[in-house]
Structures are given as C-alpha cells and as structure tokens.
Amino acid sequence: MVRKVAVLGAGVMGAQIAAHLVNANVETLLFELPAEQGDPNASVIKAVENLKKQEPAPLSVPARATSIQPANYRQNLALLKDCDIVIEAIAERVDWKTGLYQQVAPHLGEHTIFASNTSGLSINQLARAFPENLRHRFCGIHFFNPPRYMHLVELIACQESDAAMLDSLEEFLVTYLGKGVIRAKDTPNFIANRVGVFSILATMHHAREFALGFDVVDALTGPLIGRPKSATFRTADVVGLDILAHVINTMRDALAGDPWHKHYAVPGWLQTLVDKGSLGQKTKRGIYQKVGKEIRVLDVGRQEYVPSAGEADNDIKELLKRKNPADKLAELRANAHPQAQFLWAIFRDLFHYCAVHLGTIADNARDLDFAMRWGFGWNQGPFETWQGAGWSKIAGWIDEDIAAGKSMSTTPLPEWVRDLGRQASPAVNTDIEGVHRVHGSYAPATNTFHPRSTLPVYRRQLFPDRLLGEPAQYGETIFETDAVRMWHTVDDTRHDGVAILSFKSKMHTIGSDVLDGVQQAIDEAERNWRALVIWQTEPPFSAGANLQKATERLKSGEPPSAFGLLAKKLKKTAQSAVLKAARSLNLADALMAGKLAEVEAMIAQFQQTSQDLRYSMIPTVAAVDRLALGGGCEFVMHCDRAVATLESYIGLVEAGVGLLPAGGGCKELALRAAQDARNGDPFPLLKNYFQLVATAQLSKSAEQAKELGYLRRADPIVMNRFELLYVAKAQALALAEAGYRPPLRARDIPVAGSTGIATIKGMLVNMREGNFISEHDYLIGSKIAYVMCGGDLTPGSLVDEDWFLELERTAFIELLATEKTQARIAHTLKTGKPLRN
C-alpha cells in the first residue's frame, strides 16, 4: 500500500511527476538541492509555483500545489524512511545519479521501492551504483511527458528486481496513477523512445532525401496519418531539441552494432540549434518560432526563420483519407509524387526497424504497439498499421526495397515475419496474417503468441484498450435501437443486475431518438434490473443536445484526441466549447423551417428525461470520460451518481452560441444553491453558478468540475479510464445494496427572486457600459439570471422544480427566436469561431 512518495529532482519531469501524484491524492515530497541563499527549499518552491502557470496544466486544480511538500537533500533526507516509493528524476548523467544514490540510500525505509525515471540509461548499470542489499527494491519507472496526460509508463527491472515488488508497483501505477504500464527490457532508450526516435531520424533522413521542409513534413506526419497535431518537428520542439539530441547520442554510443547505427547521428542543423540555445518551446525558439501570432519555421539553407506555409498536396490528402489501409499504402508506394514516396519510405523503414528489433527491445508486439500509442499518441502502433495493410504484401514490398537499396538498412527481415504470413491459413489458425491474434500477440523469443497480463489489477479493466485483431464484444444486448443500445456484462455464471446504456449517435449527441432510448432503458431497468449505468464504449460521454435528427446535414467535429485537446484546445476553452455547443445543438434546419414548436417539444422531452434519471426507482450512474457538454452535462448532473475520469471536461456551454441550458441545468444549479445555502439565502452561491453558465465555463479536469459545481463532492474520480465502467458499476451496486430509494421531489425551493435578478443585471449593465459585453450578451445574461433566480418573485418565495423547468423552456425559445442568436449559431457552425454581435 502506497501512502507517501518522494520525488528526487524538481526539474520539468520531477515537478510534473509530483504534480500527478498529488492529483491522485498521494502524499508527496519533492526534493532538490538546497538553495545557496535564503530559504533552502527555494528551488522547489519556485518549481511548484511554475506548475500553476504551465499549459497544459500539470495539476488537476491549482490548489493541489499546496499538497507538494518541499524538501532538500541537506536537511530532509530523514523523511525518506517513511516513503513507500522514491522516484529519482534528475538529469540523465550516470555520475550525478550515482552520487545521489549513495547519498540517499542510507535513509531509505525498510520496504521503500527506489525507482529511476531515466528515459534511456541502463537500469542494470544504475543498479550497480545502488547498495547490493537493496537492489531487489530497485527498478526503472519511465514516465512520459507530460506525466499527467501521457498514458504510458515503462517499467524496467534490473537483474535483482523482486518480482512481487514489480507487480505491486504496476498495480499502483495502473489504478492509482491511471497509467498504461509496459514491462520494457533494459535496452538503450527502452521501447517507446527507441522506436519513436528512430521514426524521427527516419523522417529527417527522408525529408532531406525528398527535399521537404519542416512544416511540409509536419503537415504530412500529423493527423493525416493518425498521429498528433504536433507531428514530428513540433513534437521535437515540445520535447526539447537538447533532449532529442541527447537521446540520439545515447543510441549512437550504446548501439554500435545496430544495423541502423550510421543513422544514429544528430543532424548538423539540429546541433547548431542546440549550440545556439534554440531548444524549442522552452526557449521560445527551435525548429519553429512564434512571432506575435505568426508561426515561423527554420529555413536551413538561409539559416533564418520564414513564415510557415507548408502544406500537404491536395491529392495526397485525398489519398490519405481512404479508409482501406491496404489501398492507402499501395497507392503511396506507387505514386511518384515526392510526398507520397516520402510517406511510404517512413512507413517502410519503421516496419523494417520494428521487425528486426522486436525480439531485443520488447517482450511481444502488443507491448511495442501500445508503447507507441500511449507514449507518442499514435492512433495505431507500427505492427497494427502493417498488419492492417496486409502482412505478407507489405513484407514483400519491404524485401523488394531492401534489395533495391532503398531502405535505410540492408539487413533482411527476420524469418518469423514470413512465417506469420504462411501460418495464416484455416488449417493452422485463422485467416489473420500478422503479429496480433485474438489469443495474443507474437513474441519472437519464444515463437508464441503471448496473452495479456493476468495480474489481478487488470480485472478492473472490463474492456481494456484494444489492438487490431481483438474484437469488441460488449456484453449481451437487452434491447437496441438506431440510437442506443442497452446491454449487460456477463461472466461464466450470471450477470450482476446492472444494465448499461450506450449511445450510438456521433459524438453521442442527444436527440429525440436518444431521449426515447433513455426513457425506454429506465422503464426496462425499473422492471428487471437493479441499476442503470450510462457509459459510452468510446469517448466522449456526450457533446450535448442535438435538436434535429438530420445530423448528417451538418458536419460534426471529431472528438479531439487526448493530446490535441490538452495541449492546444484547453488554451482556447471558450472558443472550443462554443464550437462544440453549436455543432451539437445543430439548429440550422429547425431555424430555417421556423419549427420552434418542435424544438420546444423536444426541450420538454429532454427535461422530462433528466427528471426521469433523477427520480427513477433504480439508481442511475453516469460514467463520464472526456467531454460532457451542454445536455450531456445535464444528464450527468441528474444521475444519482457520476463517476468521472480525471480527464473529463464538463460544462454547460450553451451561452456561447446565444442560448441557455434548458435540459434542467439551470434548475439543477438553482436547486443546489438553495440546498447548500447558508442562512437560507441561495444568492451567494447562485451568483457563482450564474457566472459559470453565462461564461460557458468548461472544467479542465474532473477535479475542477467538482469545484465549479458540475460534479458533487461525493462523485468519485477515476484515474484510469479503462477502469471507469468497473467503478461505475460498483457505485451503482452499492446504491442498490443500500436499499436505494429516489430522493423526494423538491417542492419548496427558495428563490433569489427580483432582488437577485436586479443585482446580476447591475453587474451586466456595468459590463455593457464598459464595452466588455454586447447588447445581445446583456440579453442572454439577463435571461439566465431570470431563470436561475426563479423569476420576478419576492426573494425567499418557495417554488418547485417544474417552475424552474418552465422558465428554462420559455427563455430558451425566446433566445432561439432572436436574429442575433440565430446568427451566432450559423456563424459558429460555418467558421468554427464565436460571433460577438
């Protein structure tokens, strides 16, 4: 059991690891060298303060920073004896690490686990600097940057590492820190950095070969091929060009016999940037430089920054949109365009490299693919991409290119590559070619297919992250419509009485058909089940209300990737929320047809469904991952319990497109303000809730969603998204076992009334007069205030929930009928940007 952890080193990684530990409610010490003057802990204190300013935010909420206890090596080493885990995260120098180990080892507790966060140094070499009698408690634990958001942790044993210790550490990392753990071999740079850095080197090599600029390469190697928006060279800037150069040099020094060794060299232009101190994002200049709002890119020939304008060729973009991966790679190989040849070359050399090195760097192909997905944000791992495009065919093309001298190495493909093609026959196994099969993934060392880990912690992952070739089988269906599916999990003997409802709409938006399905599910659950959980098989939870069935007539945005949302979109929270609100509301058809009555009927149906979730005779639980916007947020607020992953971004965002929440959201906040009011006056809390709704504020974590009031304090937060359903079901069963009865309907809710409305309007007038808001913003804010304050009643008047719901419907339709709200919706849908009119 882990109660306390110490992190040694308050640099970028050390401080962010400490931040994620306190995100997980782990008592954390952060050590650094004592300051030469003043407070000995000044360096740690400064590092912790910097955590509050960073984007994407390392802390779930800024207040978590106060939970990191500063310490220094001169005064506080005695504190280590009470730590269950000590994580060393200082600079990548063996001599520095060796000196630190000798300094701290005498102070470790009897059972303390000591782990190095090295990104590529030999764990066995580091272990030799550790006291021999303690080496059974030593290992590598490599977090990826940024530690809060990147799912991967590589766990690396030394020769003496205790097996039970490693299993215990893996359980802690998976459940309590929310990580995907890969057991890596002790080889230079382990798995993800080894493959990832080779991929970068191959990209640099072929970019030069085909004369492609940095920005063109990034346009080609980002989302178009299933990788993050930061692509190749922007990723290098984010990681740090000095760190990239260090990792390349590590490969050069440690892998002398590698068939690709001649390519393990820092390019001259990269070394020049490092020598100049142009290290990327942390120095505000690297391969890219931002000047004002303009992005500039390095022109190597001119040795100066020029406006970034590189794009993928339109024909290549169309080619890459093809869904069939076999056709896609075949056309890239056959197409003479330099961009197509470049892409085929980087795929070919990546496949070749992974095949040759799989047996030495990873236990099996699954570990390598997950390492790249979880550590670098790729949609698919290299072997998944290869297998999806046709294993034997791609292998033949690689052989041809090796023979023609086109590949970066002349080393032939291993014989097992061809064997896996020959084995793909009904007589031997299945018609599946490649490394991933239903029963496991290929391990060259044993020539077998290894199943997934059987550690008990993975029983909590009812539906773990899938690989290509692993079918998605989500339990047994109870009923299914075009919009929803109600189902239950099964074991060998029985189901547990918890029904699960999943939406089938794009981004899980909520239209009349989904509302019908939710109501049908509640009826079914009340008759035959103990509880109901709303959980989506893929994120997001829900992008909100969809007021028309004709969603195909307006293009809805794809759910943002984890890295993209966190690294970029959370910097523009308001704009992002506005766009998603507009797309999910999807009002264009209704507005043009003038069918406000139909919209009002749907709003009434939405409100009724929210109330049904609240007052059903069985407990309802919302299992939230990623976005829960608008109507999705309202469903969350009306369930008896919400269970949310830490990376859940929740908010009532309708005001961004000129509307207000009308699925019970305003009512629910008014009710919570009344229930939590001191001295019977709801207005102090209500004023905060008003600002929340009027500014369309979106939480940046589930923890912040609790602070804002979207989640209740009792709602659990799950660190690992693959454990979300397990925990949600447990919560539902706990409520059922406790003899669940729905809450009594609130019939005496005190309102802030006319005084509250006047106070808020006074604030709005000042903002309007100061040109902070427009006349239409004033109207929207006034409508929200009118609804949340309960209308023009005497303060303290008692009303019921239906009163607030009617106010919501009326105000929503009134705003929807205005030309300026209609213009906002249309403009946001067209441009992706908010309109202030």
Short mmCIF file of C-alpha atoms in Angstrom, two decimals, residues 129 277 357 371 475 500 658 746:
data_model
loop_
_atom_site.label_atom_id
_atom_site.label_comp_id
_atom_site.label_asym_id
_atom_site.label_seq_id
_atom_site.Cartn_x
_atom_site.Cartn_y
_atom_site.Cartn_z
CA ALA A 129 25.61 2.21 -8.07
CA GLY A 277 20.41 27.59 -27.16
CA HIS A 357 14.44 -5.23 -33.18
CA ALA A 371 4.17 1.86 -26.18
CA GLY A 475 -21.75 -7.96 -23.32
CA ILE A 500 -25.60 -0.38 -19.21
CA GLY A 658 -26.56 32.68 -27.53
CA ALA A 746 -38.11 19.34 -4.16
#
